[in-house]
Amino acid sequence: MTISRARASVSYPARFQLVAAMNPCPCGHHGDPEKHCSCSATERARYAVRISGPLLDRIDLVVNVPRLTVDELTRANVGEPSAAVRERVHLARTQMLERQGERNSLLAGAVLRAHTALNAGPENFARTAARQLGLTGRGYDRILRVARTIADLAGAADITEAHLAEAVAYRPRELATA
Ligand SMILES: [Zn+2]
């Protein structure tokens, strides 16, 4: 990690994974179908801008997690077992390391382009999405890396429009309007 200030630029050895959570608004109920949010639009906006755009632009995945109802909490667990997910992740990780020698999250520049080369259809899709969403260069690269990972988890050699669309859905966006 390199921190540049007016007088000096300092590099620190740092490679970390950030996982963070925040409420949708100060009272915590915005977007909840059952509980009333008592915050004004201004209060929500003021709360959301605490996470600055430049910081948000460095977060790969933003996932909205709604509150579970009592019914959902008490229903029998029908989800995929963790062991199966672990196996899929292990396989995807092995494949990506064999292909390129490092994790997708570390791909950059020409190496990223080489390992996320798109066929004509997906290429069109990605360009249109980038234009319509006004993605930054960093935002576009992130979509490619996330789509590559989604394809790897699906055991797919090529990145498809579906993989790109899922990656686009995870992109950080204005928290104030979420
Ligand atoms: Zn609220």
XYZ file of N, CA and C and ligand atoms in Angstrom:
535
model
N 0.850 -1.182 0.000
C 0.000 0.000 0.000
C 0.891 1.239 0.000
N 0.638 2.168 -0.909
C 1.442 3.387 -0.980
C 0.572 4.579 -0.615
N 1.035 5.354 0.348
C 0.307 6.548 0.760
C 1.104 7.766 0.320
N 0.485 8.592 -0.543
C 1.181 9.763 -1.062
C 0.607 11.027 -0.449
N 1.460 11.839 0.107
C 1.064 13.144 0.631
C 1.945 14.191 -0.036
N 1.716 15.444 0.273
C 2.441 16.524 -0.411
C 3.956 16.356 -0.315
N 4.445 15.999 0.856
C 5.898 15.987 1.049
C 6.573 14.662 0.765
N 5.816 13.585 0.876
C 6.476 12.291 0.731
C 5.488 11.216 0.323
N 6.033 10.130 -0.182
C 5.232 8.968 -0.542
C 5.843 7.775 0.195
N 5.028 7.070 0.959
C 5.537 5.975 1.785
C 4.822 4.684 1.404
N 5.601 3.614 1.233
C 4.988 2.313 0.923
C 5.042 1.404 2.144
N 3.892 0.857 2.479
C 3.819 -0.093 3.582
C 3.457 -1.458 3.016
N 4.082 -2.529 3.520
C 3.641 -3.849 3.075
C 2.265 -4.118 3.667
N 1.263 -4.213 2.819
C -0.090 -4.434 3.342
C -0.952 -5.096 2.289
N -1.480 -6.239 2.624
C -2.444 -6.890 1.744
C -3.526 -7.440 2.648
N -4.691 -6.863 2.541
C -5.737 -7.275 3.477
C -7.072 -7.386 2.754
N -7.988 -8.082 3.404
C -9.338 -8.200 2.882
C -10.258 -7.470 3.845
N -10.965 -6.504 3.333
C -11.866 -5.713 4.173
C -13.292 -6.234 4.025
N -13.892 -6.577 5.148
C -15.306 -6.943 5.157
C -15.979 -5.997 6.141
N -16.967 -5.259 5.684
C -17.589 -4.249 6.542
C -19.105 -4.291 6.402
N -19.786 -3.811 7.394
C -21.248 -3.758 7.340
C -21.717 -2.397 7.827
N -22.816 -1.922 7.269
C -23.406 -0.674 7.767
C -24.921 -0.765 7.675
N -25.597 0.025 8.490
C -27.044 0.104 8.420
C -27.436 0.937 7.203
N -28.673 0.753 6.722
C -29.104 1.548 5.559
C -29.352 3.018 5.909
N -29.542 3.326 7.185
C -29.844 4.692 7.616
C -29.613 4.767 9.125
N -29.663 5.959 9.715
C -29.402 6.059 11.163
C -30.320 5.182 12.020
N -31.612 5.068 11.682
C -32.511 4.261 12.532
C -32.419 2.775 12.169
N -31.899 2.462 10.987
C -31.683 1.064 10.605
C -32.828 0.388 9.881
N -33.941 1.099 9.644
C -35.115 0.430 9.062
C -35.412 0.797 7.615
N -34.579 1.652 7.001
C -34.886 2.068 5.628
C -34.929 0.849 4.703
N -36.012 0.733 3.919
C -36.153 -0.385 2.985
C -36.764 -1.618 3.621
N -37.019 -1.579 4.920
C -37.634 -2.723 5.605
C -39.141 -2.695 5.346
N -39.703 -3.815 4.828
C -41.129 -3.793 4.509
C -42.032 -3.740 5.753
N -41.493 -4.099 6.920
C -42.354 -4.164 8.111
C -42.135 -3.038 9.118
N -40.923 -2.499 9.139
C -40.646 -1.464 10.139
C -40.520 -0.104 9.472
N -40.990 0.915 10.184
C -41.003 2.254 9.627
C -39.673 2.972 9.856
N -39.154 3.552 8.791
C -37.924 4.340 8.890
C -38.307 5.768 9.255
N -37.720 6.260 10.338
C -38.081 7.596 10.817
C -37.103 8.670 10.331
N -36.179 8.287 9.441
C -35.169 9.249 8.991
C -35.664 10.050 7.790
N -35.239 11.304 7.734
C -35.558 12.115 6.559
C -34.549 11.776 5.456
N -34.879 12.191 4.233
C -33.962 11.927 3.110
C -32.612 12.586 3.381
N -32.644 13.771 3.982
C -31.395 14.480 4.294
C -30.570 13.704 5.307
N -31.218 13.170 6.338
C -30.499 12.384 7.353
C -29.872 11.146 6.737
N -30.625 10.506 5.835
C -30.092 9.302 5.180
C -28.874 9.655 4.325
N -28.998 10.763 3.580
C -27.900 11.176 2.697
C -26.659 11.513 3.522
N -26.869 12.226 4.637
C -25.741 12.623 5.492
C -25.051 11.371 6.054
N -25.848 10.375 6.377
C -25.316 9.118 6.921
C -24.498 8.382 5.860
N -25.039 8.324 4.639
C -24.400 7.543 3.570
C -23.082 8.165 3.120
N -22.983 9.499 3.133
C -21.746 10.113 2.627
C -20.570 9.933 3.588
N -20.811 9.344 4.754
C -19.680 9.013 5.643
C -18.749 8.020 4.952
N -19.320 7.187 4.068
C -18.478 6.311 3.242
C -18.219 7.090 1.957
N -17.014 7.592 1.810
C -16.729 8.470 0.675
C -16.727 7.701 -0.643
N -16.975 8.426 -1.737
C -16.961 7.821 -3.068
C -15.662 7.088 -3.370
N -14.503 7.737 -3.125
C -13.220 7.058 -3.401
C -13.045 5.766 -2.604
N -13.549 5.726 -1.371
C -13.449 4.490 -0.581
C -14.368 3.426 -1.184
N -15.602 3.858 -1.485
C -16.585 2.931 -2.057
C -16.076 2.355 -3.380
N -15.357 3.173 -4.136
C -14.849 2.768 -5.443
C -13.780 1.677 -5.316
N -13.294 1.435 -4.097
C -12.280 0.390 -3.892
C -12.871 -0.865 -3.277
N -14.180 -0.876 -3.080
C -14.836 -2.059 -2.518
C -15.399 -2.885 -3.678
N -15.074 -4.183 -3.703
C -15.435 -5.016 -4.855
C -16.907 -5.417 -4.878
N -17.441 -5.794 -3.738
C -18.799 -6.323 -3.714
C -19.630 -5.607 -2.660
N -20.787 -5.117 -3.061
C -21.720 -4.553 -2.089
C -23.005 -5.377 -2.175
N -23.367 -5.969 -1.062
C -24.541 -6.839 -1.047
C -25.528 -6.329 -0.007
N -26.764 -6.119 -0.446
C -27.816 -5.684 0.456
C -28.373 -6.907 1.193
N -28.368 -6.861 2.505
C -28.848 -8.013 3.286
C -30.077 -7.594 4.092
N -31.280 -7.908 3.589
C -32.485 -7.495 4.310
C -32.652 -8.279 5.617
N -33.373 -7.656 6.554
C -33.659 -8.343 7.817
C -34.535 -9.562 7.536
N -34.254 -10.671 8.218
C -35.075 -11.868 8.038
C -36.318 -11.760 8.904
N -37.436 -12.273 8.395
C -38.648 -12.307 9.205
C -38.528 -13.478 10.183
N -39.395 -13.506 11.195
C -39.381 -14.605 12.172
C -39.613 -15.929 11.438
N -40.518 -15.909 10.459
C -40.797 -17.117 9.663
C -39.534 -17.642 8.992
N -38.803 -16.721 8.376
C -37.587 -17.120 7.660
C -36.522 -17.636 8.627
N -36.467 -17.017 9.800
C -35.464 -17.421 10.790
C -35.737 -18.815 11.333
N -37.019 -19.164 11.465
C -37.371 -20.427 12.113
C -37.591 -21.557 11.111
N -37.656 -21.217 9.816
C -37.851 -22.241 8.792
C -36.638 -23.177 8.755
N -36.890 -24.436 8.387
C -35.793 -25.410 8.316
C -34.744 -24.908 7.324
N -33.514 -25.142 7.635
C -32.418 -24.674 6.781
C -32.331 -25.520 5.510
N -32.659 -24.904 4.372
C -32.633 -25.651 3.116
C -31.479 -25.184 2.219
N -30.591 -24.368 2.774
C -29.481 -23.843 1.983
C -28.455 -24.915 1.662
N -27.560 -24.562 0.741
C -26.473 -25.455 0.361
C -25.530 -25.625 1.560
N -25.091 -26.856 1.856
C -24.201 -27.025 3.006
C -22.847 -26.341 2.775
N -22.249 -25.842 3.853
C -20.980 -25.112 3.757
C -19.883 -25.963 3.135
N -19.908 -27.280 3.391
C -18.868 -28.165 2.856
C -18.879 -28.139 1.327
N -20.079 -28.077 0.733
C -20.184 -28.056 -0.732
C -19.650 -26.731 -1.271
N -19.953 -25.643 -0.570
C -19.478 -24.326 -0.997
C -17.952 -24.295 -0.897
N -17.436 -24.852 0.199
C -15.983 -24.880 0.405
C -15.298 -25.611 -0.748
N -15.872 -26.734 -1.138
C -15.310 -27.540 -2.216
C -15.282 -26.739 -3.525
N -16.382 -26.003 -3.805
C -16.474 -25.220 -5.041
C -15.441 -24.093 -5.042
N -15.286 -23.440 -3.891
C -14.329 -22.342 -3.783
C -12.908 -22.880 -3.960
N -12.635 -24.034 -3.342
C -11.303 -24.642 -3.431
C -10.957 -24.953 -4.890
N -11.925 -25.511 -5.607
C -11.724 -25.872 -7.009
C -11.468 -24.615 -7.859
N -12.287 -23.592 -7.637
C -12.139 -22.349 -8.413
C -10.776 -21.720 -8.158
N -10.354 -21.754 -6.904
C -9.070 -21.164 -6.516
C -7.898 -21.922 -7.150
N -7.996 -23.253 -7.124
C -6.955 -24.076 -7.735
C -6.856 -23.765 -9.225
N -8.019 -23.664 -9.875
C -8.029 -23.404 -11.322
C -7.452 -22.040 -11.656
N -7.789 -21.034 -10.864
C -7.278 -19.691 -11.187
C -5.771 -19.620 -10.973
N -5.278 -20.311 -9.956
C -3.832 -20.290 -9.707
C -3.080 -21.042 -10.800
N -3.686 -22.139 -11.290
C -3.062 -22.878 -12.391
C -3.021 -22.033 -13.656
N -4.090 -21.289 -13.892
C -4.199 -20.496 -15.118
C -3.241 -19.311 -15.123
N -3.170 -18.593 -14.020
C -2.472 -17.305 -14.046
C -1.482 -17.098 -12.913
N -1.381 -18.049 -11.991
C -0.370 -17.958 -10.944
C -0.684 -17.026 -9.792
N -1.831 -16.342 -9.861
C -2.240 -15.493 -8.736
C -3.758 -15.382 -8.701
N -4.239 -14.832 -7.585
C -5.690 -14.724 -7.435
C -6.265 -13.660 -8.364
N -7.516 -13.826 -8.738
C -8.172 -12.847 -9.618
C -8.133 -11.442 -9.021
N -8.246 -11.355 -7.704
C -8.311 -10.039 -7.058
C -7.026 -9.246 -7.260
N -5.926 -9.926 -7.611
C -4.648 -9.230 -7.782
C -4.329 -8.929 -9.246
N -5.179 -9.393 -10.158
C -4.918 -9.150 -11.580
C -5.032 -7.661 -11.892
N -4.116 -7.171 -12.711
C -4.170 -5.760 -13.099
C -3.556 -5.588 -14.479
N -3.909 -4.494 -15.116
C -3.307 -4.114 -16.388
C -3.427 -5.174 -17.466
N -2.310 -5.394 -18.168
C -2.308 -6.297 -19.319
C -2.631 -7.740 -18.910
N -2.177 -8.131 -17.720
C -2.441 -9.501 -17.258
C -3.943 -9.686 -17.019
N -4.561 -8.659 -16.445
C -6.017 -8.718 -16.238
C -6.722 -8.846 -17.588
N -6.338 -8.023 -18.550
C -6.971 -8.072 -19.892
C -6.802 -9.460 -20.520
N -5.601 -10.023 -20.371
C -5.335 -11.314 -21.003
C -6.233 -12.413 -20.427
N -6.464 -12.375 -19.123
C -7.232 -13.448 -18.497
C -8.729 -13.163 -18.398
N -9.129 -11.981 -18.870
C -10.564 -11.682 -18.892
C -10.988 -11.273 -20.308
N -10.256 -11.773 -21.308
C -10.606 -11.459 -22.699
C -12.042 -11.917 -22.962
N -12.839 -11.024 -23.567
C -14.257 -11.317 -23.757
C -14.564 -11.616 -25.213
N -15.535 -12.523 -25.427
C -16.055 -12.749 -26.775
C -16.907 -11.538 -27.168
N -17.311 -11.481 -28.450
C -18.005 -10.290 -28.970
C -19.249 -9.904 -28.165
N -20.110 -10.876 -27.857
C -21.361 -10.578 -27.133
C -21.089 -9.985 -25.761
N -20.338 -10.702 -24.912
C -20.015 -10.171 -23.588
C -19.242 -8.841 -23.641
N -18.399 -8.693 -24.648
C -17.635 -7.447 -24.807
C -18.582 -6.263 -25.016
N -19.566 -6.469 -25.890
C -20.585 -5.451 -26.136
C -21.335 -5.101 -24.863
N -21.721 -6.166 -24.155
C -22.475 -5.997 -22.911
C -21.670 -5.162 -21.909
N -20.379 -5.510 -21.770
C -19.528 -4.825 -20.792
C -19.345 -3.354 -21.167
N -19.149 -3.097 -22.463
C -18.949 -1.709 -22.905
C -20.203 -0.880 -22.671
N -21.368 -1.466 -22.993
C -22.631 -0.751 -22.809
C -22.853 -0.454 -21.326
N -22.603 -1.465 -20.479
C -22.794 -1.280 -19.036
C -21.870 -0.183 -18.523
N -20.618 -0.199 -18.975
C -19.643 0.784 -18.505
C -20.080 2.198 -18.894
N -20.609 2.318 -20.123
C -21.053 3.631 -20.603
C -22.273 4.102 -19.817
N -23.279 3.216 -19.702
C -24.537 3.611 -19.062
C -24.359 3.899 -17.575
N -23.465 3.172 -16.933
C -23.289 3.350 -15.489
C -22.202 4.364 -15.168
N -21.548 4.866 -16.221
C -20.478 5.845 -15.997
C -19.359 5.278 -15.137
N -18.954 4.026 -15.422
C -17.920 3.375 -14.609
C -16.570 4.062 -14.777
N -15.838 4.142 -13.688
C -14.451 4.612 -13.759
C -13.612 3.468 -14.314
N -12.359 3.758 -14.683
C -11.458 2.699 -15.144
C -11.327 1.628 -14.076
N -11.212 2.081 -12.832
C -11.091 1.141 -11.727
C -12.373 0.303 -11.583
N -13.510 0.968 -11.786
C -14.794 0.276 -11.686
C -14.942 -0.781 -12.775
N -14.483 -0.455 -13.976
C -14.576 -1.402 -15.095
C -13.677 -2.618 -14.840
N -12.457 -2.369 -14.390
C -11.540 -3.479 -14.086
C -12.111 -4.376 -12.995
N -12.750 -3.750 -12.015
C -13.322 -4.535 -10.921
C -14.420 -5.475 -11.444
N -15.256 -4.960 -12.371
C -16.316 -5.786 -12.950
C -15.692 -7.002 -13.650
N -14.591 -6.772 -14.377
C -13.918 -7.879 -15.070
C -13.387 -8.912 -14.069
N -12.762 -8.434 -12.999
C -12.201 -9.366 -11.988
C -13.301 -10.152 -11.292
N -14.385 -9.463 -10.937
C -15.480 -10.146 -10.239
C -16.156 -11.142 -11.188
N -16.354 -10.741 -12.456
C -16.970 -11.642 -13.436
C -16.090 -12.873 -13.664
N -14.756 -12.662 -13.683
C -13.817 -13.789 -13.844
C -14.000 -14.784 -12.675
N -14.154 -14.243 -11.474
C -14.330 -15.085 -10.294
C -15.666 -15.827 -10.335
N -16.716 -15.132 -10.770
C -18.028 -15.776 -10.870
C -17.960 -16.914 -11.899
N -17.273 -16.667 -13.021
C -17.114 -17.707 -14.043
C -16.318 -18.886 -13.471
N -15.262 -18.588 -12.710
C -14.451 -19.659 -12.115
C -15.284 -20.504 -11.150
N -16.113 -19.842 -10.356
C -16.950 -20.579 -9.401
C -17.963 -21.452 -10.124
N -18.335 -21.030 -11.347
C -19.283 -21.819 -12.138
C -18.553 -22.865 -12.983
N -17.221 -22.890 -12.897
C -16.445 -23.848 -13.679
C -16.411 -23.515 -15.159
N -16.642 -22.228 -15.493
C -16.696 -21.826 -16.904
C -15.358 -21.245 -17.354
N -14.903 -21.646 -18.545
C -13.641 -21.127 -19.084
C -13.825 -19.693 -19.571
N -14.971 -19.411 -20.213
C -15.214 -18.078 -20.766
C -16.174 -17.272 -19.890
N -15.939 -15.982 -19.849
C -16.845 -15.076 -19.130
C -18.037 -14.785 -20.039
N -19.246 -14.998 -19.518
C -20.452 -14.762 -20.319
C -21.146 -13.478 -19.862
N -22.202 -13.105 -20.603
C -22.984 -11.924 -20.213
C -23.601 -12.111 -18.830
N -24.028 -13.345 -18.510
C -24.638 -13.603 -17.196
C -23.635 -13.349 -16.070
N -22.376 -13.768 -16.282
C -21.341 -13.525 -15.264
C -21.113 -12.020 -15.095
N -21.083 -11.309 -16.220
C -20.875 -9.852 -16.167
C -22.050 -9.160 -15.484
N -23.271 -9.619 -15.816
C -24.461 -8.991 -15.234
C -24.459 -9.170 -13.716
N -24.038 -10.350 -13.245
C -23.986 -10.575 -11.801
C -22.929 -9.673 -11.162
N -21.797 -9.548 -11.838
C -20.732 -8.683 -11.314
C -21.205 -7.235 -11.234
N -21.957 -6.806 -12.252
C -22.476 -5.436 -12.272
C -23.424 -5.216 -11.083
N -24.217 -6.253 -10.765
C -25.178 -6.133 -9.668
C -24.490 -5.960 -8.312
N -23.258 -6.441 -8.192
C -22.519 -6.327 -6.922
C -21.737 -5.030 -6.803
N -21.751 -4.219 -7.856
C -20.878 -3.040 -7.833
C -21.345 -2.054 -6.760
N -20.391 -1.345 -6.190
C -20.760 -0.312 -5.231
C -21.475 0.813 -5.975
N -22.511 1.332 -5.406
C -23.187 2.484 -6.016
C -23.530 3.451 -4.903
N -24.191 4.513 -5.290
C -24.553 5.517 -4.300
C -25.318 4.875 -3.154
N -24.749 4.871 -1.959
C -25.426 4.245 -0.830
C -26.683 5.039 -0.436
N -26.661 6.339 -0.705
C -27.768 7.185 -0.279
C -29.081 6.792 -0.938
N -29.006 6.249 -2.162
C -30.256 5.942 -2.874
C -30.559 4.456 -2.831
N -29.686 3.673 -2.184
C -29.873 2.214 -2.167
C -31.106 1.841 -1.352
Zn -34.165 5.261 9.058
